[in-house]
mmCIF file of C-alpha atoms in Angstrom:
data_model
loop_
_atom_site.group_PDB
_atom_site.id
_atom_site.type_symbol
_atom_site.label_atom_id
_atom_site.label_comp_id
_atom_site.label_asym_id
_atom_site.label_seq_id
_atom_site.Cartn_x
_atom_site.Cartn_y
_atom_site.Cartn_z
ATOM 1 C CA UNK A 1 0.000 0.000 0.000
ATOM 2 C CA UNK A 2 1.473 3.367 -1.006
ATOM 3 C CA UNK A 3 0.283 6.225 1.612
ATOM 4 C CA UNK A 4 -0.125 9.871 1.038
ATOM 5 C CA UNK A 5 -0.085 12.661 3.709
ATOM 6 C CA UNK A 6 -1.190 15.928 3.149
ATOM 7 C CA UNK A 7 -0.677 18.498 6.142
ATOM 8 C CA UNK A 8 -0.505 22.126 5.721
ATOM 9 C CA UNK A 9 2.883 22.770 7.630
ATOM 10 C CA UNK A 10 5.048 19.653 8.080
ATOM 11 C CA UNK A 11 6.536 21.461 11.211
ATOM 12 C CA UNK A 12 3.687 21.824 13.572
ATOM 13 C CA UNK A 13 2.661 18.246 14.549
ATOM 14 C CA UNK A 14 -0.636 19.024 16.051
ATOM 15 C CA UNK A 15 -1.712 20.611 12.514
ATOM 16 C CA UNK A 16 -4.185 18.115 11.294
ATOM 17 C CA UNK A 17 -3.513 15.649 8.215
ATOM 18 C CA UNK A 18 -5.006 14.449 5.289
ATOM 19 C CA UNK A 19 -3.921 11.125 3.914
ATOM 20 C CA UNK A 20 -4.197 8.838 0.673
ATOM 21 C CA UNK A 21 -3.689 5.354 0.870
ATOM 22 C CA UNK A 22 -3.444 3.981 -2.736
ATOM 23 C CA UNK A 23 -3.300 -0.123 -4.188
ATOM 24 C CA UNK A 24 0.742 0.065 -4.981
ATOM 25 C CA UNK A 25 0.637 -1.264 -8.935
ATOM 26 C CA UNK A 26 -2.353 0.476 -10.198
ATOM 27 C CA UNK A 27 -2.821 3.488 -7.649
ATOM 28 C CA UNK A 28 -6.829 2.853 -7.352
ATOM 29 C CA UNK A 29 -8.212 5.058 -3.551
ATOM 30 C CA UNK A 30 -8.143 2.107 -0.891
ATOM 31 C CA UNK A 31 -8.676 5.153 1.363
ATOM 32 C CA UNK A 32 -8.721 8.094 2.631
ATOM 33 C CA UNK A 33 -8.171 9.294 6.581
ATOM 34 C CA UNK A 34 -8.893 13.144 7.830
ATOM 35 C CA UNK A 35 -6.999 13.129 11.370
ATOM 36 C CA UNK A 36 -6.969 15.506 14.088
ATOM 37 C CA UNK A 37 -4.971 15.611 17.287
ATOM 38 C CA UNK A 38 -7.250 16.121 19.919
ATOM 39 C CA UNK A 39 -5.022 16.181 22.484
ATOM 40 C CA UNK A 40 -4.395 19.560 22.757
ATOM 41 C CA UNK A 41 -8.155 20.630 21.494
ATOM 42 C CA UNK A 42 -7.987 23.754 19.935
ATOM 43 C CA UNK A 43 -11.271 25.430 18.701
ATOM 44 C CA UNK A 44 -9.118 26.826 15.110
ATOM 45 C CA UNK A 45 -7.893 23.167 14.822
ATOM 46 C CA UNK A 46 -10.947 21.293 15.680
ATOM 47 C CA UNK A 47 -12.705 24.031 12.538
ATOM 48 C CA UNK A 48 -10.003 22.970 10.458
ATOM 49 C CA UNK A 49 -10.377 19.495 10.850
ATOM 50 C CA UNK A 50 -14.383 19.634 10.478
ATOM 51 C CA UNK A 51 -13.895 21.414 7.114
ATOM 52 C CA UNK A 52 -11.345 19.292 5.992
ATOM 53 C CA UNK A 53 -13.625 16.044 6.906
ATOM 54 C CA UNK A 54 -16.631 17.935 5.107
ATOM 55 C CA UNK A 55 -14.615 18.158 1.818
ATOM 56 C CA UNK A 56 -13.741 14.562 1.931
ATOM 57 C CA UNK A 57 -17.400 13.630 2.806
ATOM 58 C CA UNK A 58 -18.395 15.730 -0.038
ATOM 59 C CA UNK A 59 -15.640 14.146 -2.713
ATOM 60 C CA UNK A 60 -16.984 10.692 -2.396
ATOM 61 C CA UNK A 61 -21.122 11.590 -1.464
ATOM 62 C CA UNK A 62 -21.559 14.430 -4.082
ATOM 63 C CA UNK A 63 -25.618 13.849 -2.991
ATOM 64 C CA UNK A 64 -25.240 15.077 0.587
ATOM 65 C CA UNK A 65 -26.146 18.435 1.325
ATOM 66 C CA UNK A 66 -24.260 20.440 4.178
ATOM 67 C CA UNK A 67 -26.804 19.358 6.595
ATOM 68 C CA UNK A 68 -26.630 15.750 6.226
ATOM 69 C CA UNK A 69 -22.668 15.481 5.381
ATOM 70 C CA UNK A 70 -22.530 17.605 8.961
ATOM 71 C CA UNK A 71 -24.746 15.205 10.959
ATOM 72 C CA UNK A 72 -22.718 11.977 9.426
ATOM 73 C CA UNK A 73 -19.384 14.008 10.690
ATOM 74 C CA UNK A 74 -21.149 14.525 13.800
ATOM 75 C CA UNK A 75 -22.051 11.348 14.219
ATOM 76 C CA UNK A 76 -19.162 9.798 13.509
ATOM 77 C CA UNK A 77 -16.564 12.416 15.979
ATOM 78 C CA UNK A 78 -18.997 11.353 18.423
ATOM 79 C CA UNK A 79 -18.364 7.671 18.298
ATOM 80 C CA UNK A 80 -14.482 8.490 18.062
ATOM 81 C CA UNK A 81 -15.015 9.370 22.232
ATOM 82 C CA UNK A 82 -17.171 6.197 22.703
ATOM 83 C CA UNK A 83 -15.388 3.296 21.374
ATOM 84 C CA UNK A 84 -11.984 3.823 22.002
ATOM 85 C CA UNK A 85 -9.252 1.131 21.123
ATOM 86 C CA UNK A 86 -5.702 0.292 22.093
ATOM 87 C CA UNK A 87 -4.748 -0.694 18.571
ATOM 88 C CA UNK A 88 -2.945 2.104 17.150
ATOM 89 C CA UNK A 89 -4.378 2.349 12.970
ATOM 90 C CA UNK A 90 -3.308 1.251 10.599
ATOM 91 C CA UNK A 91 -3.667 -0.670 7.087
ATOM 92 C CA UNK A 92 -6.984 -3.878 8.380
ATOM 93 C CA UNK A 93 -7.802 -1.526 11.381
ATOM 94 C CA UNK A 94 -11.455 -2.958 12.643
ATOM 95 C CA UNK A 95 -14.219 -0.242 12.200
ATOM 96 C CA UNK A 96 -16.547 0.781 15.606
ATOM 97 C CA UNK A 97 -18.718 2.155 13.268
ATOM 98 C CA UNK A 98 -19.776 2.443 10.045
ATOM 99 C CA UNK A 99 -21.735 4.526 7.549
ATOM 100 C CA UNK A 100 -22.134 2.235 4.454
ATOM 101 C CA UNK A 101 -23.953 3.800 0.626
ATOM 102 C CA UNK A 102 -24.937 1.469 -1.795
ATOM 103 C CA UNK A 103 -22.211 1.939 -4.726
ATOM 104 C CA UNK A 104 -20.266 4.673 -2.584
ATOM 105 C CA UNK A 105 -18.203 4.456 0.139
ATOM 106 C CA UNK A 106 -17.834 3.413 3.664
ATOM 107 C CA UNK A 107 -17.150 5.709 6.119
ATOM 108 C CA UNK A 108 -16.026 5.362 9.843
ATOM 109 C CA UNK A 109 -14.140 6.423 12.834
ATOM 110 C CA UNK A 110 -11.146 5.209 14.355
ATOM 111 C CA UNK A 111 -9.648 6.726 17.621
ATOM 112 C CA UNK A 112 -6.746 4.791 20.301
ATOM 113 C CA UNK A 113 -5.251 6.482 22.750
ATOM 114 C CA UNK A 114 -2.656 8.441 22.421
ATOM 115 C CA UNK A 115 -3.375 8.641 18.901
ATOM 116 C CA UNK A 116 -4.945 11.321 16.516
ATOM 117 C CA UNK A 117 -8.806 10.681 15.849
ATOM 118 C CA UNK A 118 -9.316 9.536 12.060
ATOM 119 C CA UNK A 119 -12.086 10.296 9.983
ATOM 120 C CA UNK A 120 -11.567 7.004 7.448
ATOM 121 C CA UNK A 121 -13.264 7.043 3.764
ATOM 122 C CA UNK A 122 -13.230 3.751 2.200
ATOM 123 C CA UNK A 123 -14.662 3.304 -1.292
ATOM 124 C CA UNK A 124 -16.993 0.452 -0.858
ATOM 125 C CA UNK A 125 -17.058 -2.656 -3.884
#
């Protein structure tokens, strides 16, 4: 799997990411995370990472409006605080939820301690 991070400034760590992770021989979207460091929960940071996860909601459900696309984020930052895992993620990381579209994508949250919370876009076969 080839992976993909996208962060605004490489030099502040708590800055938010978005990242790509791509089939290695033919580069097709096996998916796409929107993290956040909550540890230090900043109100500019938490906006940033909201917007960010409402763009990426938007690329793969073009049909949601902004009302919808912010209750599924809602929803799915809420279940980041109530299913917390050990397992740091990575690449076969177990969903605690999951927002499924016919013909779309998967969508769900992953959150361990002490890591950032991830916002994870999976385009569903």
């Amino acid at each position: 799997m080839c992976c993909y991070r996208f962060k605004e400034d490489n030099e502040i760590w708590t800055l938010g990411s978005i990242t790509l992770y791509t089939a290695p021989n033919d580069g097709r979207i096996l998916e796409l995370t929107v993290d956040f460091d909550d540890h230090g929960l900043s109100e500019s940071l938490y906006r940033q990472f909201r917007e960010n996860s409402l763009c990426a909601l938007f690329a793969f459900y073009p049909e949601l409006d902004e009302e919808q696309a912010a209750q599924l984020f809602d929803r799915m930052y809420v279940a980041t605080d109530d299913i917390i895992t050990t397992t740091d993620y990575k690449d076969g990381a177990i969903p605690t939820e999951f927002y499924y579209q016919q013909g779309g994508a998967g969508v769900y949250p992953y959150f361990a301690y002490g890591e950032f919370i991830h916002i994870c876009i999976a385009p569903a076969a």
